[in-house]
Short mmCIF file of C-alpha atoms and ligand atoms in Angstrom, two decimals:
data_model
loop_
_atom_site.label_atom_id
_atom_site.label_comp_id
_atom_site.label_asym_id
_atom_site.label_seq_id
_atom_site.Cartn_x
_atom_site.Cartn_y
_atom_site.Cartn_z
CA UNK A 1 101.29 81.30 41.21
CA UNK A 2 100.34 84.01 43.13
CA UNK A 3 100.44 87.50 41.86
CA UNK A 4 103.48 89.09 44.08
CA UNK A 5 105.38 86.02 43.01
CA UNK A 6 104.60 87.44 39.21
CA UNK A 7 105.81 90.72 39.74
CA UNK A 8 109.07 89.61 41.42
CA UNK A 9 109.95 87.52 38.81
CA UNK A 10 109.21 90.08 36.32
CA UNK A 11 110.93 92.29 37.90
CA UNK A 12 114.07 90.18 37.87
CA UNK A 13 113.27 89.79 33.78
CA UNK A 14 113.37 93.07 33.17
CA UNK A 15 116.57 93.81 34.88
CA UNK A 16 118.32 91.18 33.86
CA UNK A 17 117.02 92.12 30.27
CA UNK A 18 118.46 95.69 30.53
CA UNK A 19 121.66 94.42 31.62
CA UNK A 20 121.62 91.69 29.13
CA UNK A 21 121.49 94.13 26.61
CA UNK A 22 123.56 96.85 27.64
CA UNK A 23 126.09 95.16 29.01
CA UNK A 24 126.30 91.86 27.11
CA UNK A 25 127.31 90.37 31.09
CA UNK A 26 125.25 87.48 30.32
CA UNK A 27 127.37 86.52 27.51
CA UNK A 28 128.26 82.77 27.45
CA UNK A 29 131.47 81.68 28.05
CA UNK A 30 133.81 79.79 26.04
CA UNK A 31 133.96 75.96 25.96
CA UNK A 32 136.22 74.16 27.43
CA UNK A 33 139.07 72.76 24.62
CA UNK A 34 137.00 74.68 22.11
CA UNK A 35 139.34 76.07 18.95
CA UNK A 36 138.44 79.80 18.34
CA UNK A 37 138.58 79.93 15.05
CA UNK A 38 135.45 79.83 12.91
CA UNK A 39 136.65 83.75 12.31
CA UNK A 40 138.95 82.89 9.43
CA UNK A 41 136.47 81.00 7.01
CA UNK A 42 135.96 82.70 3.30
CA UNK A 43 132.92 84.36 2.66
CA UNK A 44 130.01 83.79 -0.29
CA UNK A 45 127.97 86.62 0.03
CA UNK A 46 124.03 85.83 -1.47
CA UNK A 47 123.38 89.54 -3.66
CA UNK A 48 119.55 90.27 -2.25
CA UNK A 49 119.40 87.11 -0.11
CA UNK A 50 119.67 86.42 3.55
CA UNK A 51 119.30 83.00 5.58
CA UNK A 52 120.69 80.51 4.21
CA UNK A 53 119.74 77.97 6.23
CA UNK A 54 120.37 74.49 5.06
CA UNK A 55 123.16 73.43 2.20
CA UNK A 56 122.98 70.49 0.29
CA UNK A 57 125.09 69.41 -2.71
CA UNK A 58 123.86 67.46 -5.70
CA UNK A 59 124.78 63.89 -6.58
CA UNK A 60 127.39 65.12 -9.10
CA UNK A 61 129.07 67.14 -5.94
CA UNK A 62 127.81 70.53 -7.47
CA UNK A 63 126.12 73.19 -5.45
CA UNK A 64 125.87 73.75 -2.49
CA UNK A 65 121.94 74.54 -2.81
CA UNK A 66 120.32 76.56 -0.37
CA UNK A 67 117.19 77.65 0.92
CA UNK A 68 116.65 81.71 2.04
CA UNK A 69 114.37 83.36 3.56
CA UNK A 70 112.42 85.27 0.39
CA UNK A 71 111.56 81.61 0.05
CA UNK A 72 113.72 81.03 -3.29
CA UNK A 73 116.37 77.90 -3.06
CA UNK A 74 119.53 78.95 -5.18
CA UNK A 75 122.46 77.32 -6.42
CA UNK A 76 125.55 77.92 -6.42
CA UNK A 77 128.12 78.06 -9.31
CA UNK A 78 131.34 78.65 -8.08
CA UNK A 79 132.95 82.19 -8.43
CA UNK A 80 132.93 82.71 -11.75
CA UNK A 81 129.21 82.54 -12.16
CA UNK A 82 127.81 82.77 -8.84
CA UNK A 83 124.37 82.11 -7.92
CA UNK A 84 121.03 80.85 -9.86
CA UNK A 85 117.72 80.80 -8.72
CA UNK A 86 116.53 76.88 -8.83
CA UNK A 87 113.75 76.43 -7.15
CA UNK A 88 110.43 77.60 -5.64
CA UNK A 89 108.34 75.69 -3.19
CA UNK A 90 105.19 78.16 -4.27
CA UNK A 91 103.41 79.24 -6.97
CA UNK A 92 103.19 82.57 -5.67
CA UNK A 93 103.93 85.50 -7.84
CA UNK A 94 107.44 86.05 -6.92
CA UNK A 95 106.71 89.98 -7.32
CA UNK A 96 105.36 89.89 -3.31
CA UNK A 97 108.32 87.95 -2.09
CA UNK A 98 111.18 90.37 -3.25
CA UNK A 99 112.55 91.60 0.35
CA UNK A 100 115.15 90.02 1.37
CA UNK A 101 114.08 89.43 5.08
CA UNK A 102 109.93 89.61 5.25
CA UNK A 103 109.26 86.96 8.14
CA UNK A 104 105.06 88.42 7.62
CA UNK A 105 105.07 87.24 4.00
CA UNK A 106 107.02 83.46 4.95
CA UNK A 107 103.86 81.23 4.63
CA UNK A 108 103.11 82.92 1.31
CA UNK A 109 106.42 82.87 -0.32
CA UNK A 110 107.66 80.24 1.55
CA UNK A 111 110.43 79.39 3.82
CA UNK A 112 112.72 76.76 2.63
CA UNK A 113 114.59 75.24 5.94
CA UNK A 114 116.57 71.35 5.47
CA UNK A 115 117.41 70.48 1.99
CA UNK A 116 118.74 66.61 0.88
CA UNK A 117 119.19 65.47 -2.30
CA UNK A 118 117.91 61.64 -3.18
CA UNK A 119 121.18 60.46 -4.60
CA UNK A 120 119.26 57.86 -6.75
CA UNK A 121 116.90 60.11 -8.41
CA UNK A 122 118.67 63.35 -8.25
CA UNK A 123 115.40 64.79 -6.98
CA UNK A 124 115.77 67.72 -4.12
CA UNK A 125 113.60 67.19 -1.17
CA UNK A 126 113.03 69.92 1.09
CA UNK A 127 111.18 70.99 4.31
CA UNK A 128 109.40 74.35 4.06
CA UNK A 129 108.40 75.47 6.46
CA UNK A 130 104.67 76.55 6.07
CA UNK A 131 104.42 74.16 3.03
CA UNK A 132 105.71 70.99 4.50
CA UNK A 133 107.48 68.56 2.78
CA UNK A 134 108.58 69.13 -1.05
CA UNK A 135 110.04 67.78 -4.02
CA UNK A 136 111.95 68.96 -6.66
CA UNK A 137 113.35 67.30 -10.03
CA UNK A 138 116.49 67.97 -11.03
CA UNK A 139 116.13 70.69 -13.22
CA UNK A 140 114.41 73.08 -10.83
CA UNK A 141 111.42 75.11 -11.35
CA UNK A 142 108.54 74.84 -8.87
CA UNK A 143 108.70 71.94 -6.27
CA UNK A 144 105.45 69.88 -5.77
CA UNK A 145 103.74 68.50 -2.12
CA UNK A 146 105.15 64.97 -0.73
CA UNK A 147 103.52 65.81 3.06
CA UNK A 148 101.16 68.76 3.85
CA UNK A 149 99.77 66.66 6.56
CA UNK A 150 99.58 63.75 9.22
CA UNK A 151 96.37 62.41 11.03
CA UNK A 152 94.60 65.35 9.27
CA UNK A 153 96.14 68.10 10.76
CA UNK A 154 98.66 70.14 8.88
CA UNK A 155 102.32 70.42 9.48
CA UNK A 156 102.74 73.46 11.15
CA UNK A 157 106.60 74.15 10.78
CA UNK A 158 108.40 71.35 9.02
CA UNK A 159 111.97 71.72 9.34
CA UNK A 160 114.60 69.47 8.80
CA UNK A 161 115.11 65.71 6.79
CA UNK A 162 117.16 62.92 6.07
CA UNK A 163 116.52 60.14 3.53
CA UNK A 164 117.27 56.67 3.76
CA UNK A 165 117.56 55.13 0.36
CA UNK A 166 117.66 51.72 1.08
CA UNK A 167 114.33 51.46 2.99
CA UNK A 168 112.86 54.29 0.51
CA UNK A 169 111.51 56.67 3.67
CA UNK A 170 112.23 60.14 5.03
CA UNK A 171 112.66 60.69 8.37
CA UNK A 172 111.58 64.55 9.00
CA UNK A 173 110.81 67.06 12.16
CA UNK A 174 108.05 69.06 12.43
CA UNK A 175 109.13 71.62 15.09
CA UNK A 176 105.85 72.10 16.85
CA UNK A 177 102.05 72.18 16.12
CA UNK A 178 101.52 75.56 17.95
CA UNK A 179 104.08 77.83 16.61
CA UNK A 180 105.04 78.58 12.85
CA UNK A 181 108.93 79.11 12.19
CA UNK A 182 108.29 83.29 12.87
CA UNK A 183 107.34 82.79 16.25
CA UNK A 184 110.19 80.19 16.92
CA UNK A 185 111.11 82.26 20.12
CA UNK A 186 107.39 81.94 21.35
CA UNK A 187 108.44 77.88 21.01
CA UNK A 188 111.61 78.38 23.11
CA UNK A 189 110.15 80.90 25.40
CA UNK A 190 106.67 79.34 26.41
CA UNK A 191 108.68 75.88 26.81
CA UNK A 192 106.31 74.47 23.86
CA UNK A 193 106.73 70.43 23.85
CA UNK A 194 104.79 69.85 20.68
CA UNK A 195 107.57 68.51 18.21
CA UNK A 196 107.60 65.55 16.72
CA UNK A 197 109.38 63.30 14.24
CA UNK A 198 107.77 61.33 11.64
CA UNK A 199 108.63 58.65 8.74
CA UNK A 200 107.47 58.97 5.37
CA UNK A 201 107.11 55.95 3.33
CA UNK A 202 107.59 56.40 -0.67
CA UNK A 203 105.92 53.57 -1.59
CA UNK A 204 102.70 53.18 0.24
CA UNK A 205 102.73 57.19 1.00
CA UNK A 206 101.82 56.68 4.85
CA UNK A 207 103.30 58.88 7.32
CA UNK A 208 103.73 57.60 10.77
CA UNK A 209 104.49 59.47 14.34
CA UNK A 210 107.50 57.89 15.30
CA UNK A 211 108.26 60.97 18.23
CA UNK A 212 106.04 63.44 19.94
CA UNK A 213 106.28 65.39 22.68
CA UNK A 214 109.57 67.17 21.45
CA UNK A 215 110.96 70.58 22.76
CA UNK A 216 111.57 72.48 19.38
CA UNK A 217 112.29 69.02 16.78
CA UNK A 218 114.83 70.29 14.71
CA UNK A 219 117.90 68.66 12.95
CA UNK A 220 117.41 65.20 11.66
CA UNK A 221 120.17 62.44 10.63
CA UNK A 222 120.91 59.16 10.30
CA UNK A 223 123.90 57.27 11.03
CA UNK A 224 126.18 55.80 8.26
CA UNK A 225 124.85 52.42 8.96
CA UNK A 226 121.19 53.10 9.44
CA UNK A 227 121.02 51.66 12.93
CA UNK A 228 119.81 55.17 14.25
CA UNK A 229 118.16 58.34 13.76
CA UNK A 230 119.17 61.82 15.67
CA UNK A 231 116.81 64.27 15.85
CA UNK A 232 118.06 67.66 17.61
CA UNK A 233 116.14 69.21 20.60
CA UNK A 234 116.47 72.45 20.06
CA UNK A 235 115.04 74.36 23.63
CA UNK A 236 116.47 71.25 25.52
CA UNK A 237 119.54 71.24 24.15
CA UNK A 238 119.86 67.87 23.68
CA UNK A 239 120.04 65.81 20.50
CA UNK A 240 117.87 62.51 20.86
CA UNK A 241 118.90 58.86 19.20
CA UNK A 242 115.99 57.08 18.11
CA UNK A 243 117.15 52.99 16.97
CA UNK A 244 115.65 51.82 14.03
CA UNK A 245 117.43 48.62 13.81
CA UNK A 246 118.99 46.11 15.48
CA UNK A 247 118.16 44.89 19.83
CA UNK A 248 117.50 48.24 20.68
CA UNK A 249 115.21 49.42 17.68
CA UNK A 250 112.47 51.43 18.83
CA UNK A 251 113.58 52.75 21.73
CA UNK A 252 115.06 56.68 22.15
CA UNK A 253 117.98 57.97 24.06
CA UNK A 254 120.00 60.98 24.46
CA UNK A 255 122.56 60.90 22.04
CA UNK A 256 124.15 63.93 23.38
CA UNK A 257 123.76 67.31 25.68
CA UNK A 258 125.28 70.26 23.92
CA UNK A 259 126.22 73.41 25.95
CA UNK A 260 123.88 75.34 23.62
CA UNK A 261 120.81 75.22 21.17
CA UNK A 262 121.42 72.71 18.34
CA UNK A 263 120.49 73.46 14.93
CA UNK A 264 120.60 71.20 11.89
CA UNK A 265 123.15 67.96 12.44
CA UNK A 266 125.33 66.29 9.23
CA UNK A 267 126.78 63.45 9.46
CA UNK A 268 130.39 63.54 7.45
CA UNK A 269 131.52 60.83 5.36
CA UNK A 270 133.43 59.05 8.48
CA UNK A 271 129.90 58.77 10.08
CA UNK A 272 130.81 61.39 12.84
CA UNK A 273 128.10 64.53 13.00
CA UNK A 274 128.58 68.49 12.69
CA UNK A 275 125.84 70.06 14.83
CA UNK A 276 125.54 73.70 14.39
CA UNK A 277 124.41 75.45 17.53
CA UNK A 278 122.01 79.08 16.61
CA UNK A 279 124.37 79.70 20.05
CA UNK A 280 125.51 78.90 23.38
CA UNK A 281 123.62 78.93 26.23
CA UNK A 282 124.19 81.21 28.85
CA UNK A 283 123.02 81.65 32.75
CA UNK A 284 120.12 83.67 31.63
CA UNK A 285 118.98 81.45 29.19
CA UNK A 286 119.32 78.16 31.32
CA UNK A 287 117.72 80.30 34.04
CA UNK A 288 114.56 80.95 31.72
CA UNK A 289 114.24 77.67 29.69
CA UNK A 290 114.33 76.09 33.42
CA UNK A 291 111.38 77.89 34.15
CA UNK A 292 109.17 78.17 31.35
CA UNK A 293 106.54 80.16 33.35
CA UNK A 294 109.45 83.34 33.68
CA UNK A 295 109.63 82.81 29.26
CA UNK A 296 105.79 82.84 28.79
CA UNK A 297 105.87 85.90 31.21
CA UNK A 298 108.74 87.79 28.96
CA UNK A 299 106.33 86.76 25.61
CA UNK A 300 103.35 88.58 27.62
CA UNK A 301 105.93 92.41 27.97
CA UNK A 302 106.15 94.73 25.24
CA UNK A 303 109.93 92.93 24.11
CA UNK A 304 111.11 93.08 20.23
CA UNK A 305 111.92 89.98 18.91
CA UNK A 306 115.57 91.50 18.44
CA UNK A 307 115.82 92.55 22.45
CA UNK A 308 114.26 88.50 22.96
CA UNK A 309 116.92 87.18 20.75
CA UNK A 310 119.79 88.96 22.00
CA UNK A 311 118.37 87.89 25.59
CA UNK A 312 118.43 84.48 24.62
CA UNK A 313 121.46 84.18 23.35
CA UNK A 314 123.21 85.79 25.87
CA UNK A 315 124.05 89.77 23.95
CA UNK A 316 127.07 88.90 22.11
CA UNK A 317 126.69 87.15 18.56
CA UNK A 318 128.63 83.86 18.24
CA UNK A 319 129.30 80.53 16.62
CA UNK A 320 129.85 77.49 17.34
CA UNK A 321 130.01 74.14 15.67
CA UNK A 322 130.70 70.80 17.55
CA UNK A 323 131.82 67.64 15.86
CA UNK A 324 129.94 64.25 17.40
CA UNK A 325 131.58 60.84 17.07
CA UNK A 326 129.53 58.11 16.33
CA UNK A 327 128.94 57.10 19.96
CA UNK A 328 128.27 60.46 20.59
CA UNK A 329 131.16 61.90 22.60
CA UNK A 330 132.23 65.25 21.99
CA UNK A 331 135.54 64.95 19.31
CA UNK A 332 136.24 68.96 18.25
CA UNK A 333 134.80 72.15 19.16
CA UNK A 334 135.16 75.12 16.89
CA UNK A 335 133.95 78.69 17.56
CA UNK A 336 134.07 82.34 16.31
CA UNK A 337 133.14 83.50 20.01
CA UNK A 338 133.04 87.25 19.41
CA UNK A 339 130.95 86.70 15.71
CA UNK A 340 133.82 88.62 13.91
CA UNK A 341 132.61 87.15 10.96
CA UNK A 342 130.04 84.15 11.98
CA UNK A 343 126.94 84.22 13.83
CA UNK A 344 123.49 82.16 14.48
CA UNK A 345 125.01 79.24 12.47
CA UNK A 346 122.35 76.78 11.65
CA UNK A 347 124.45 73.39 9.53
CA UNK A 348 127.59 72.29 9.13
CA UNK A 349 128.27 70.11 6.06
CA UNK A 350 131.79 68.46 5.00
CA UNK A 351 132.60 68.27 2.03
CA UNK A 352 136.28 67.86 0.60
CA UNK A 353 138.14 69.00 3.44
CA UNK A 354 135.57 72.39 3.77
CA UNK A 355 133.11 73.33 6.17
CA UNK A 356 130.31 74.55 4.31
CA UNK A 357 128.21 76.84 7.08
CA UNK A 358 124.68 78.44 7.00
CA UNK A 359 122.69 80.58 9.20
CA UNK A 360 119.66 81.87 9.48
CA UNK A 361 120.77 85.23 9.98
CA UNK A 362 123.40 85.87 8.26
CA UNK A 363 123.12 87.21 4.45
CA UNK A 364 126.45 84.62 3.11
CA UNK A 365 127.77 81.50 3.70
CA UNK A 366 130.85 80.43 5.44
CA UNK A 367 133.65 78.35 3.69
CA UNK A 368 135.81 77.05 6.71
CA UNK A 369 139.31 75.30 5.44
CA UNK A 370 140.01 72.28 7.95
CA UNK A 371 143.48 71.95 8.64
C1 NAG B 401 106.74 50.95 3.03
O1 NAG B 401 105.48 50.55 2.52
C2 NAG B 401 105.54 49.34 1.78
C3 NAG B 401 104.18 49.13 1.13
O2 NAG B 401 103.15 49.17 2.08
C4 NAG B 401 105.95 48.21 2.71
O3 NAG B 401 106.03 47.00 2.00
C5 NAG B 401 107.33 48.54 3.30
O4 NAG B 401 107.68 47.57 4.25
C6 NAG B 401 107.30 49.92 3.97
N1 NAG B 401 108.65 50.27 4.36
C7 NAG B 401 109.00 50.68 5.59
C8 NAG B 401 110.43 50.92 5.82
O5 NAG B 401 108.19 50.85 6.48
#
C-alpha cells in the first residue's frame, strides 16, 4: 500500500477515534425485537475481585464457581456466607497476585477463563489462560496440567471447554498462537486467524487439531445430543458448528452470525444456547475488522488499551445476551443498552429460572430473574 494511502487512512482513524470517544456517535444501535432489560438483574459483588469470567455450578447444583482475574477461582455460598477461595491453577506465592486487576502479572498468577465441571467425577476442569488446560478435584486446592501443549508447541491462550462424558473427551479453544489473553485487542485488531479448536482424549491422552485457522476461538459447546460442537468466532462474529456425528460429521458450518462479538456460549437444559456478546458491533468496528490493515495501523499509534476498547466497542458500555435455538435461529434478545448496571458480559448460564452473567470487566456478577 502506498504511503499517502497510509496517512489517509490514518488520518480517518484518528478522527473517527476522537469522535468515537468524545462523542460516543459510533455507538451501536439497538437490535431489532431486542428486550432492554438486562438493567434490572441483582447484583453479587466479588470483595477484592474483578472478572469473573466463566460460571460453572457443581454436580450437587452449588456454586456458581468462577474464575477472576488475580487468577484465584472462588465459590460461591449464597448470601449468608458469601465467597471462598477454591482453587488455584499456580503454585505461585499468592503474595504477588493480590491486585485485583494486574493483566502484567496474568501468566504468573494465572488467568482462569471457561470453567465445567465433569458431572461424573465432580472434578473442575478449567482453561487458563497462560497455563492451558487444568484440573481440579473436588475439594479445591491447587489444580494440576491436563494440556500445556499440542504438536510441541504450547497453548498460547486457552480459553473456553466443554466435556462430553460419554465419549470421555474435551473439546477446548485455544484463541490464537500469536497473542496471549492481554493483548486480545492486538488479536481483534491485526485480524489474527490463528485459533483453533482441539479434542482431548482422557484415555489415550492425545490431543488432536480438529479447527485451525480461527479468528479469535472462543466459546465452546456441545449440543444436548452430541451431534455438534459450536465454537464462537469472536473477531468474525460468527459462531461455527463443527458435526461430530451422524452424515454430516466432520464437516463445519456457520451456526450463526451475531450482530456483535460472541463470548462464551451455554447451552440450557432445553438444548437452546445463551451467547454472551463482550458487545455489539458498531460501523466503526465493522469498518476496521473489514480491513484489518486500518486495525494493525491503530496497534502501530500511541492508543491506550482503554481509548482501543472503547473504539471497538463503539464508546458506550453495553450488554447483550442472545438466546440460540437448536437450529440456530435467533429465539430472544436481551440487553442493558446504556450499561446501567451490565457491561462486557462474557457467559450466560441457566440455571433454575436465573441468568447467571459474568464479565470480564465487571467486579460482580449478574443474577437476571426470567419472567
Ligand atoms: C480415545 O482413545 C481411546 C484409546 O486410544 C480410543 O479407544 C477411543 O476411541 C478414543 N475416543 C475418541 C472419542 O476418540
Amino acid at each position: 500500500m502506498n504511503s499517502k494511502l497510509r496517512l489517509t487512512a490514518t488520518t480517518l482513524a484518528v478522527l473517527s477515534i476522537v469522535l468515537a470517544l468524545n462523542l460516543n456517535s459510533f455507538a451501536p444501535p439497538s437490535i431489532p425485537g431486542s428486550h432492554d432489560q438486562l438493567h434490572t438483574a441483582d447484583i453479587i459483588k466479588i470483595p477484592g475481585a474483578v472478572g469473573p469470567e466463566s460460571l460453572a455450578f457443581d454436580p450437587n447444583g452449588e456454586g456458581p464457581y468462577t474464575g477472576v482475574a488475580d487468577g484465584r477461582i472462588l465459590k460461591w455460598q449464597g448470601d449468608g456466607l458469601g465467597w471462598i477461595d477454591f482453587a488455584v491453577t499456580t503454585s505461585q506465592s499468592r503474595k504477588e497476585c493480590v491486585r485485583p486487576f494486574a493483566p502484567e502479572m496474568e501468566h504468573v498468577c494465572g488467568r482462569p477463563l471457561g470453567l465445567r465441571f465433569d458431572k461424573k467425577t465432580g472434578d473442575l476442569y478449567i482453561a487458563d489462560a497462560y497455563f492451558g488446560l487444568q484440573v481440579v478435584g473436588p475439594n479445591g486446592g491447587l489444580a494440576t496440567h491436563v494440556v500445556t501443549e499440542v504438536e510441541g508447541q504450547p497453548l498460547r491462550f486457552t480459553n473456553d471447554m466443554d466435556i462430553d462424558e460419554h465419549e470421555d473427551v474435551i473439546y477446548f479453544t485455544d484463541t490464537s498462537t500469536r497473542f496471549q489473553r492481554r493483548q486480545f485487542m492486538s488479536s481483534v485488531l491485526s485480524g489474527d486467524n490463528t485459533g483453533r479448536l482441539m479434542k482431548y482424549n482422557k484415555s489415550s491422552r492425545e490431543v488432536t487439531i480438529l479447527l485451525q485457522g480461527l479468528s479469535f476461538a472462543n466459546g465452546v459447546a456441545m449440543s444436548k445430543d452430541r451431534s455438534f460442537v459450536l465454537v464462537a468466532e469472536t473477531t468474525t462474529c460468527r459462531i461455527l458448528r463443527l458435526w461430530l456425528h451422524g452424515p454430516n460429521a466432520g464437516n463445519v458450518d456457520t451456526f450463526a452470525e451475531l450482530p456483535g462479538f460472541p463470548d462464551n456460549v451455554r447451552r440450557n437444559s432445553n438444548g437452546e444456547f445463551w451467547v454472551a456478546l463482550h458487545a455489539k458491533k458498531g460501523l466503526f468496528a465493522h469498518w476496521v475488522i473489514s480491513n484489518p490493515w486500518i486495525g494493525n495501523v491503530l496497534l502501530k499509534l500511541p492508543f491506550s488499551f482503554k481509548q482501543l476498547h472503547s473504539l471497538l466497542v463503539g464508546g458506550q458500555p453495553h450488554a447483550t445476551a442472545i438466546r440460540l435455538s437448536e437450529e440456530g435461529e435467533v429465539l430472544e434478545v436481551l440487553e442493558d443498552s446504556l450499561g446501567k448496571s451490565l457491561r462486557f458480559i462474557s457467559e450466560v448460564e441457566e440455571k433454575n429460572g436465573k441468568l447467571w452473567i459474568g464479565s470480564v470487566m465487571m467486579p460482580f456478577l449478574g443474577v437476571y430473574n426470567l419472567p
